[in-house]
């Protein structure tokens, strides 16, 4: 049975706080944007249309009257165009301003005039209109979610817990924005230095008119050969089509130095640094201002409150929120990342407490966390402060676990997101944690009853992946040996050891459960694990991990398949089910087999035979070459 949620002391529940119950939560969840309004489609439309326009739109030719130098106004517009797709995803209101600025620049560039005759010019306005419709749709439904949450919370409003009042957001974003702005400033300064150096030297140089006599390629660079004043000059050019053979160009000459007046210098690298730094700085600065504004808004006045259940994600550390009556935590409502908030005086007292006595750290627990053997975080009762809707800022008060009596405040550091299936998900189950811990009774109900041995071994999907990697291994050996002796051969033992271990496990992994424990067959050996020595069993990173407690090495069996792809194909990953069933046998002795496994049923590692096979294949390749 699942453990009951960690209770929240009554004194930490504001009087009149309403429960956010499943019917209200389902109404809230039903008010989510349609799939067509997902930011991914808008971002793809904007990016594709921008690249299409830049690739197809005719460029003004570089001439002596209008040389191709640094266009700072155009660079500023590019900064807005680069950061707008990011804002579509993270800051939809700012994205509307970015789209308006982009359309203004598009009109100034003559794009609307071209739109009536060229598809590439029409694509960006259409993409901007589609993106705007999606943003308006998302913001409208967020407003409906806000109204539903306020209706569920009722008239009760409470100030934030004292610890949350001291929580500040945005500092790290401001620091990153300053660093990126410094990089952008350095790039623009260097670009201006290049331009100034050209202007200074060109002012004292000789101005000549030359004849383009040839166009050449040199290491991928386009070269113009220009004859002027009985000398031949060579110039790199980015736009050779602007200078056909036989045309005349203006050049400036100062001794051995010469430059095209139409393309006087190349500061593209510094301009790119300025563009990237400015776009990143603008994005981080907007994030910092948004975070600071939202956190200040939470502290400004009393907030609606709701009783909910929360759980920290075991894989991604997100805070998942469930309805107050969802005591099993089966259907999440929303999620966000959060950090704990502490009062300043509490931190000082903690430093001074107990005259230097410090609680001992449970090294075993730390080791389990690092290895991923720790139990999943518990479901906890909590009070949610603020109005939850897509993009909102909230806070909550809850205990960490049953062993921690203190109630801590947590503040969101990312926007609230509804817990709905993603674009690649297949139903609501895809939002649950990948290695969901089911009860022993639930697992036992799906197992075939009987006292005989229980065996889990490499299945068809795992073997298919293993065979594919075996082919890759054979092709890799051929490719490396085909070039003859070289330094690349030093990588052969490293690559082969990993490949052989992976292929052998994929093809022949096996777990046999008998009366006294498990026989675990990996790539190189068969290990015996007694039932009493097992502390935990879980599926972890496409492998099965069997914890054996403090002072002993865990038994890792990996890889045992490709869980992500199996889920995308609509199947329950076989290795996940195997881990669940082994865990059920560990927790319930009545489910264990009554027999002892003979040697023939304990499994055989395939690593050593694969080493011999690889050696024979390598010898055959050398003989054939």
XYZ file of C-alpha atoms in Angstrom:
625
model
C 0.000 0.000 0.000
C 1.146 3.561 -0.644
C 2.054 5.572 2.432
C -0.373 8.321 3.450
C 0.679 11.887 2.658
C 2.937 13.658 5.125
C 0.471 15.748 7.170
C 0.697 19.517 7.574
C 0.207 20.764 11.149
C -3.124 22.520 11.631
C -1.490 25.717 12.925
C 0.150 26.181 9.511
C -3.159 25.980 7.619
C -4.797 29.435 7.436
C -8.412 29.424 8.694
C -10.924 28.974 5.900
C -8.428 27.561 3.415
C -10.366 25.618 0.776
C -9.358 22.213 -0.576
C -8.540 22.118 -4.261
C -10.587 19.047 -5.086
C -10.470 16.811 -8.129
C -13.603 18.173 -9.889
C -12.283 21.744 -9.660
C -8.799 20.598 -10.687
C -10.196 18.756 -13.719
C -12.077 21.899 -14.796
C -8.812 23.825 -14.424
C -6.892 21.222 -16.436
C -9.513 21.211 -19.173
C -8.779 24.893 -19.779
C -5.453 24.388 -21.515
C -4.332 25.655 -24.923
C -5.039 23.604 -28.014
C -2.164 21.673 -29.539
C -1.911 24.060 -32.492
C -1.029 26.857 -30.044
C 1.974 25.025 -28.591
C 4.993 27.379 -28.710
C 7.051 24.832 -30.645
C 4.995 25.285 -33.825
C 5.208 29.077 -33.609
C 8.960 29.001 -33.016
C 9.488 26.660 -35.971
C 7.311 28.833 -38.197
C 9.196 31.999 -37.245
C 12.661 30.480 -37.611
C 11.931 28.790 -40.935
C 10.306 31.911 -42.386
C 13.184 34.134 -41.253
C 15.832 31.865 -42.783
C 13.770 31.521 -45.948
C 13.483 35.291 -46.284
C 17.170 35.898 -45.583
C 18.143 33.209 -48.071
C 15.870 34.312 -50.901
C 15.435 38.077 -50.523
C 17.660 40.088 -52.886
C 20.366 42.053 -51.127
C 21.315 45.591 -52.012
C 24.627 45.380 -53.897
C 27.793 46.715 -52.298
C 28.840 49.881 -54.113
C 31.347 52.657 -53.570
C 28.452 55.027 -52.787
C 26.895 52.600 -50.294
C 29.646 50.265 -49.051
C 28.891 47.123 -47.058
C 30.136 48.164 -43.650
C 28.703 47.594 -40.172
C 24.944 48.238 -40.061
C 24.278 48.895 -36.365
C 20.560 49.568 -36.806
C 20.167 46.340 -38.778
C 22.168 44.512 -36.120
C 19.791 45.839 -33.456
C 16.817 44.570 -35.431
C 18.510 41.175 -35.740
C 18.851 41.066 -31.938
C 15.079 41.451 -31.633
C 14.438 38.815 -34.316
C 16.786 36.352 -32.598
C 15.319 36.776 -29.114
C 11.645 36.833 -30.186
C 11.337 33.023 -30.706
C 12.725 32.541 -27.184
C 10.165 34.999 -25.841
C 7.403 33.129 -27.662
C 8.299 30.138 -25.495
C 9.086 31.864 -22.190
C 7.703 35.439 -22.235
C 4.605 35.545 -24.480
C 3.725 39.154 -23.653
C 7.191 40.340 -24.574
C 6.975 38.214 -27.713
C 4.062 40.367 -28.905
C 6.310 43.437 -28.698
C 9.107 41.558 -30.464
C 6.748 40.509 -33.250
C 5.545 44.082 -33.682
C 9.140 45.333 -33.922
C 9.982 42.554 -36.370
C 7.053 43.413 -38.616
C 8.039 47.094 -38.511
C 11.563 46.209 -39.620
C 10.125 43.863 -42.239
C 7.995 46.695 -43.657
C 10.955 49.097 -43.667
C 12.968 46.535 -45.587
C 10.249 46.448 -48.250
C 8.996 43.017 -47.302
C 5.301 43.865 -47.489
C 5.751 45.199 -50.998
C 7.437 41.947 -52.013
C 4.869 39.803 -50.164
C 2.303 40.138 -52.930
C 4.566 38.464 -55.449
C 7.030 36.208 -53.576
C 6.168 33.301 -51.229
C 9.363 33.749 -49.207
C 8.357 37.334 -48.377
C 4.808 36.338 -47.478
C 5.991 33.571 -45.099
C 7.172 35.814 -42.253
C 3.958 37.894 -41.922
C 1.925 34.665 -41.996
C 4.186 33.102 -39.338
C 3.912 36.251 -37.207
C 0.117 36.204 -37.501
C 0.005 32.506 -36.561
C 2.313 33.147 -33.598
C 0.227 36.105 -32.425
C -2.961 34.029 -32.592
C -1.311 31.286 -30.535
C -0.058 33.730 -27.899
C -3.467 35.415 -27.582
C -5.080 31.980 -27.276
C -2.639 30.952 -24.533
C -3.054 34.199 -22.587
C -6.842 34.024 -22.842
C -6.956 30.498 -21.449
C -4.486 31.454 -18.715
C -7.015 34.110 -17.696
C -9.737 31.445 -17.532
C -7.491 29.255 -15.391
C -6.964 32.196 -13.055
C -10.715 32.694 -12.739
C -11.292 28.992 -11.999
C -8.522 28.951 -9.382
C -9.978 32.036 -7.696
C -13.400 30.385 -7.682
C -11.954 27.255 -6.050
C -10.023 29.285 -3.453
C -13.007 31.380 -2.385
C -12.779 34.726 -0.583
C -10.004 33.764 1.855
C -6.696 35.603 1.359
C -3.537 35.288 3.454
C -0.077 36.883 3.370
C 2.927 34.788 2.439
C 4.810 32.929 5.184
C 7.502 35.090 6.767
C 10.337 33.124 5.160
C 8.884 33.582 1.655
C 8.763 37.361 2.141
C 12.574 37.482 2.042
C 12.861 35.372 -1.123
C 14.198 37.245 -4.140
C 14.354 36.190 -7.773
C 16.251 37.468 -10.769
C 19.731 38.012 -9.327
C 21.400 35.224 -11.286
C 19.685 36.342 -14.500
C 20.940 39.881 -13.973
C 24.493 38.600 -13.447
C 24.328 36.561 -16.665
C 22.814 39.532 -18.499
C 25.717 41.710 -17.348
C 28.269 39.142 -18.544
C 26.565 38.772 -21.926
C 26.264 42.532 -22.264
C 29.984 42.853 -21.577
C 30.671 40.307 -24.334
C 28.389 42.219 -26.715
C 30.090 45.485 -25.821
C 33.508 43.983 -26.433
C 32.409 42.632 -29.816
C 30.908 45.951 -30.909
C 34.005 47.822 -29.692
C 36.274 45.532 -31.683
C 34.075 45.877 -34.771
C 34.201 49.647 -34.456
C 37.978 49.464 -34.050
C 38.199 47.610 -37.365
C 35.996 50.238 -39.036
C 37.929 53.155 -37.540
C 41.268 51.627 -38.539
C 40.039 51.381 -42.130
C 38.701 54.947 -42.184
C 41.940 56.305 -40.757
C 44.128 54.511 -43.270
C 41.820 55.120 -46.230
C 41.860 58.853 -45.520
C 45.556 59.018 -46.390
C 45.526 56.362 -49.121
C 45.394 56.757 -52.890
C 41.938 56.288 -54.452
C 42.027 54.388 -57.753
C 39.611 52.879 -60.235
C 40.438 49.284 -61.163
C 39.264 46.653 -63.633
C 38.070 43.226 -62.446
C 40.062 40.803 -64.575
C 39.258 37.485 -62.883
C 37.406 35.718 -60.061
C 39.134 32.826 -58.283
C 38.674 30.391 -55.405
C 41.337 30.069 -52.718
C 40.658 27.663 -49.820
C 36.937 28.259 -50.187
C 37.262 32.058 -50.309
C 36.145 34.110 -53.300
C 39.004 36.241 -54.654
C 38.803 39.214 -57.033
C 41.785 40.074 -59.221
C 41.748 43.802 -59.962
C 44.194 45.679 -62.204
C 44.811 49.335 -61.309
C 47.728 51.634 -61.975
C 49.594 48.794 -63.768
C 49.424 46.564 -60.705
C 47.288 43.516 -59.934
C 45.579 43.396 -56.546
C 43.778 40.481 -54.920
C 40.752 41.058 -52.662
C 38.610 38.620 -50.699
C 34.919 39.281 -51.255
C 31.725 38.008 -49.672
C 29.609 38.941 -52.717
C 31.490 38.071 -55.920
C 28.255 38.449 -57.915
C 28.428 42.215 -57.299
C 31.734 42.430 -59.194
C 31.528 40.589 -62.534
C 34.578 40.310 -64.744
C 35.095 43.413 -66.849
C 33.424 45.744 -64.363
C 35.227 48.624 -62.725
C 35.620 48.997 -58.953
C 37.015 51.687 -56.681
C 39.929 50.736 -54.473
C 42.200 52.487 -51.974
C 45.932 51.742 -51.970
C 48.559 52.607 -49.373
C 51.835 50.858 -50.182
C 51.287 47.112 -49.885
C 47.858 47.629 -48.286
C 44.770 47.829 -50.475
C 41.013 47.520 -49.949
C 37.820 47.552 -51.960
C 35.792 50.688 -51.257
C 32.554 48.715 -51.702
C 33.693 46.046 -49.167
C 36.177 47.932 -47.035
C 36.699 45.513 -44.138
C 35.491 42.253 -42.593
C 34.213 42.507 -39.003
C 31.724 39.654 -39.300
C 33.155 37.680 -36.370
C 32.997 40.649 -33.982
C 29.524 41.559 -35.232
C 28.375 37.991 -34.559
C 29.746 38.213 -31.016
C 27.920 41.509 -30.515
C 24.702 40.028 -31.914
C 24.809 36.847 -29.812
C 25.856 38.664 -26.648
C 23.195 41.332 -27.011
C 20.441 38.785 -27.708
C 21.476 36.666 -24.710
C 21.773 39.762 -22.503
C 18.301 40.938 -23.524
C 16.831 37.491 -22.842
C 18.461 37.156 -19.411
C 17.595 40.727 -18.467
C 13.940 40.165 -19.392
C 13.927 36.978 -17.321
C 15.418 38.819 -14.352
C 12.916 41.665 -14.544
C 10.028 39.229 -14.947
C 11.157 37.111 -11.989
C 11.751 40.150 -9.792
C 8.359 41.642 -10.732
C 6.441 38.424 -10.135
C 8.054 37.715 -6.758
C 7.382 41.307 -5.676
C 3.751 40.912 -6.728
C 3.435 37.879 -4.451
C 4.647 39.899 -1.458
C 2.537 42.948 -2.196
C -0.838 41.845 -0.765
C -2.632 38.838 0.812
C -3.035 35.940 -1.598
C -5.680 33.284 -2.270
C -4.770 29.971 -0.640
C -5.582 26.365 -1.517
C -4.944 23.075 0.257
C -3.194 20.667 -2.076
C -0.823 17.708 -2.124
C 2.690 18.074 -3.508
C 5.521 15.760 -4.438
C 9.030 16.465 -5.664
C 9.859 14.704 -8.905
C 12.341 11.871 -8.421
C 13.962 12.391 -11.815
C 13.760 16.125 -12.518
C 13.278 17.759 -9.048
C 10.128 19.532 -10.211
C 7.395 20.220 -7.668
C 4.231 18.426 -8.786
C 0.900 19.580 -7.370
C -2.078 17.218 -6.889
C -5.657 17.726 -5.755
C -6.200 17.602 -1.994
C -8.394 14.478 -2.304
C -5.958 12.654 -4.650
C -4.394 10.760 -1.738
C -2.491 8.380 -4.030
C -0.995 11.141 -6.186
C -2.351 9.620 -9.392
C -3.189 12.735 -11.420
C -0.913 15.791 -11.226
C -2.458 19.203 -11.888
C 0.547 21.429 -12.449
C 4.296 21.567 -11.916
C 7.157 24.032 -11.472
C 10.674 24.176 -10.068
C 10.998 25.669 -6.597
C 13.560 26.588 -3.960
C 13.247 26.710 -0.179
C 13.038 30.114 1.460
C 14.560 30.765 4.893
C 14.316 33.678 7.261
C 17.632 35.455 7.858
C 17.403 35.126 11.637
C 16.777 31.387 11.286
C 20.008 31.015 9.313
C 21.952 32.870 12.039
C 20.423 30.732 14.776
C 21.324 27.607 12.851
C 24.973 28.703 12.709
C 25.056 29.432 16.443
C 22.963 26.500 17.630
C 24.109 23.789 20.038
C 27.514 25.398 20.619
C 29.106 23.910 17.572
C 27.365 20.558 17.741
C 26.375 19.442 14.251
C 24.010 16.653 13.405
C 25.795 13.665 11.898
C 25.302 13.224 8.179
C 23.917 9.909 7.102
C 26.561 8.975 4.548
C 24.596 5.929 3.500
C 21.614 8.085 2.552
C 23.835 10.501 0.640
C 25.410 7.602 -1.229
C 21.967 6.248 -2.116
C 20.901 9.631 -3.478
C 24.016 9.936 -5.628
C 23.518 6.432 -6.989
C 19.792 6.859 -7.486
C 18.825 4.138 -4.960
C 16.979 6.484 -2.627
C 13.224 5.974 -2.253
C 10.923 8.315 -4.163
C 9.993 11.545 -2.374
C 6.760 11.285 -0.360
C 3.437 12.897 -1.081
C 2.998 15.885 1.253
C 0.099 18.025 2.381
C 0.689 21.680 1.534
C -0.896 25.102 1.335
C -0.499 26.798 -2.042
C -0.197 30.598 -1.959
C -1.118 32.585 -5.053
C -3.393 32.043 -8.015
C -2.180 29.090 -10.109
C -2.418 29.476 -13.881
C -0.056 28.877 -16.792
C 2.866 31.263 -16.359
C 2.046 32.243 -12.764
C 4.312 32.586 -9.727
C 3.298 30.698 -6.565
C 4.610 29.648 -3.163
C 3.747 26.813 -0.813
C 4.223 25.687 2.778
C 4.811 22.007 3.586
C 6.998 19.611 5.555
C 9.901 17.932 3.805
C 9.071 14.426 5.006
C 7.615 12.509 7.933
C 10.894 12.732 9.877
C 11.093 16.531 9.593
C 8.630 18.347 11.899
C 9.495 21.844 10.628
C 7.273 23.419 7.985
C 9.268 25.111 5.232
C 8.262 27.644 2.607
C 9.044 26.994 -1.042
C 8.880 29.606 -3.815
C 8.603 28.845 -7.504
C 11.583 29.768 -9.664
C 9.981 28.770 -12.962
C 6.534 29.521 -14.290
C 3.601 27.278 -13.447
C 2.812 24.756 -16.192
C -0.284 22.537 -16.426
C 0.466 18.828 -16.155
C -0.889 17.872 -19.563
C 0.527 15.489 -22.183
C 3.286 16.924 -24.351
C 3.451 16.792 -28.111
C 5.006 13.300 -28.134
C 3.029 11.934 -25.171
C 0.392 9.249 -25.506
C -2.149 10.141 -22.887
C -2.039 11.271 -19.295
C 0.152 8.406 -18.139
C 3.116 9.825 -20.011
C 3.358 12.652 -17.471
C 3.873 10.284 -14.580
C 7.325 9.559 -13.372
C 9.118 7.094 -15.606
C 9.846 4.592 -12.876
C 6.505 4.841 -11.076
C 6.456 2.912 -7.779
C 3.383 0.692 -7.737
C 2.154 -1.241 -4.749
C 3.171 -4.865 -4.261
C -0.452 -5.980 -4.533
C -0.846 -4.187 -7.853
C 2.315 -5.769 -9.249
C 1.453 -9.244 -7.923
C -1.928 -9.091 -9.645
C -0.191 -8.932 -13.038
C 2.253 -11.791 -12.336
C 1.620 -15.382 -13.311
C 1.137 -17.394 -10.087
C 3.199 -20.483 -9.400
C 6.050 -21.831 -7.241
C 8.510 -22.281 -10.127
C 11.542 -20.184 -10.943
C 10.929 -16.686 -12.235
C 13.142 -15.523 -15.089
C 13.483 -12.135 -16.764
C 15.825 -11.988 -19.738
C 16.723 -9.997 -22.831
C 13.585 -9.580 -24.896
C 13.097 -8.932 -28.594
C 13.535 -5.154 -28.438
C 16.693 -5.380 -26.347
C 18.189 -7.994 -28.639
C 17.353 -5.914 -31.729
C 19.256 -2.957 -30.310
C 22.110 -5.286 -29.326
C 22.333 -6.738 -32.832
C 22.366 -3.237 -34.328
C 25.251 -2.252 -32.042
C 27.029 -5.493 -32.971
C 26.854 -4.466 -36.628
C 28.145 -1.008 -35.663
C 30.985 -2.671 -33.779
C 31.956 -4.782 -36.790
C 31.815 -1.765 -39.093
C 33.901 0.281 -36.659
C 36.613 -2.401 -36.530
C 36.704 -2.535 -40.331
C 36.890 1.282 -40.660
C 39.700 1.671 -38.135
C 41.798 -1.166 -39.520
C 41.180 -0.177 -43.143
C 43.370 2.930 -42.826
C 46.386 0.941 -41.698
C 48.379 1.448 -38.466
C 47.711 4.855 -36.912
C 47.234 6.600 -33.593
C 43.488 5.949 -33.906
C 44.186 2.309 -33.032
C 44.839 3.429 -29.452
C 41.118 4.139 -29.139
C 40.201 0.649 -30.303
C 40.501 -1.091 -26.890
C 38.492 1.648 -25.153
C 35.714 1.711 -27.725
C 35.597 -2.066 -28.025
C 35.420 -2.649 -24.275
C 32.376 -0.379 -24.020
C 30.714 -1.794 -27.133
C 31.299 -5.410 -26.190
C 29.948 -4.843 -22.681
C 26.877 -3.058 -24.044
C 26.188 -5.600 -26.778
C 26.667 -8.573 -24.468
C 24.270 -7.136 -21.905
C 21.679 -6.194 -24.503
C 21.743 -9.668 -26.039
C 21.883 -11.941 -22.997
C 21.044 -10.112 -19.755
C 19.114 -12.308 -17.383
C 17.720 -12.296 -13.851
C 16.688 -15.611 -12.311
C 14.810 -15.597 -9.000
C 14.821 -18.731 -6.879
C 14.128 -19.631 -3.270
C 17.189 -17.926 -1.764
C 17.824 -14.932 -3.989
C 18.689 -13.721 -7.463
C 21.141 -14.838 -10.126
C 22.032 -11.740 -12.165
C 23.757 -12.304 -15.515
C 25.601 -9.322 -16.941
C 28.186 -8.977 -19.674
C 31.099 -10.610 -17.841
C 29.855 -12.641 -14.905
C 26.903 -14.069 -13.015
C 26.366 -12.572 -9.567
C 24.481 -14.084 -6.651
C 22.393 -11.733 -4.497
C 20.612 -13.155 -1.454
C 17.141 -11.841 -0.651
C 18.273 -10.601 2.745
C 21.068 -8.546 1.172
C 18.758 -6.582 -1.123
C 17.779 -3.085 0.013
C 16.154 -1.676 -3.138
C 15.311 -2.583 -6.725
C 14.528 0.004 -9.387
C 14.798 0.782 -13.067
C 17.438 3.458 -13.553
C 18.717 4.996 -16.820
C 17.745 2.044 -19.040
C 19.140 -0.426 -16.547
C 18.072 -2.401 -13.499
C 19.791 -1.465 -10.244
C 19.733 -3.776 -7.221
C 20.854 -2.029 -4.036
C 22.742 -4.125 -1.523
C 23.122 -1.688 1.382
C 26.017 0.019 3.093
C 29.480 -1.416 2.502
C 28.532 -3.435 -0.565
C 28.541 -2.621 -4.248
C 25.205 -2.360 -5.979
C 24.433 -4.773 -8.782
C 23.895 -2.814 -11.993
C 22.515 -4.427 -15.110
C 22.651 -1.940 -17.972
C 21.604 -1.355 -20.616
C 18.543 -3.589 -20.676
C 16.646 -1.865 -23.494
C 15.570 1.577 -24.605
C 12.683 2.590 -22.372
C 12.088 5.947 -24.051
C 11.548 4.443 -27.501
C 9.422 1.612 -26.118
C 7.130 4.165 -24.478
C 6.935 6.184 -27.698
C 5.798 2.977 -29.434
C 3.011 2.620 -26.883
C 4.550 -0.287 -24.966
C 5.391 -0.734 -21.327
C 9.196 -1.128 -21.170
C 10.003 -4.742 -20.385
C 12.914 -3.858 -18.090
C 10.683 -1.537 -16.065
C 8.164 -4.333 -15.557
C 10.985 -6.725 -14.632
C 12.279 -4.300 -12.001
C 8.772 -3.926 -10.546
C 8.294 -7.680 -10.326
C 11.705 -8.285 -8.740
C 10.914 -5.568 -6.192
C 7.585 -7.250 -5.432
C 9.386 -10.560 -4.742
C 11.833 -8.762 -2.502
C 9.095 -7.093 -0.448
C 6.725 -10.084 -0.279
C 8.423 -13.442 0.523
C 5.199 -15.313 -0.275
C 5.645 -14.454 -3.948
C 9.126 -15.991 -4.138
C 9.762 -19.313 -5.899
C 10.056 -22.470 -3.820
C 12.798 -24.008 -5.992
C 16.545 -23.548 -6.172
C 17.908 -22.643 -9.616
C 20.224 -25.270 -11.174
C 23.407 -24.159 -12.949
C 21.737 -24.443 -16.339
C 19.125 -21.833 -15.370
C 21.494 -19.297 -13.821
C 22.574 -17.738 -17.106
C 25.861 -17.363 -18.981
C 27.649 -14.063 -19.717
C 28.284 -13.316 -23.389
C 31.200 -10.901 -22.920
C 34.082 -13.412 -23.233
C 32.703 -15.059 -26.408
C 32.199 -11.612 -27.949
C 35.841 -10.723 -27.207
C 36.943 -13.838 -29.084
C 34.528 -13.074 -31.933
C 35.817 -9.494 -32.197
C 39.406 -10.705 -32.276
C 38.615 -13.194 -35.049
C 36.770 -10.491 -37.006
C 39.709 -8.089 -36.644
C 42.120 -10.806 -37.864
C 39.847 -11.546 -40.822
C 39.703 -7.851 -41.748
C 43.502 -7.590 -41.661
C 43.810 -10.656 -43.897
C 41.264 -9.318 -46.369
C 42.801 -5.844 -46.675
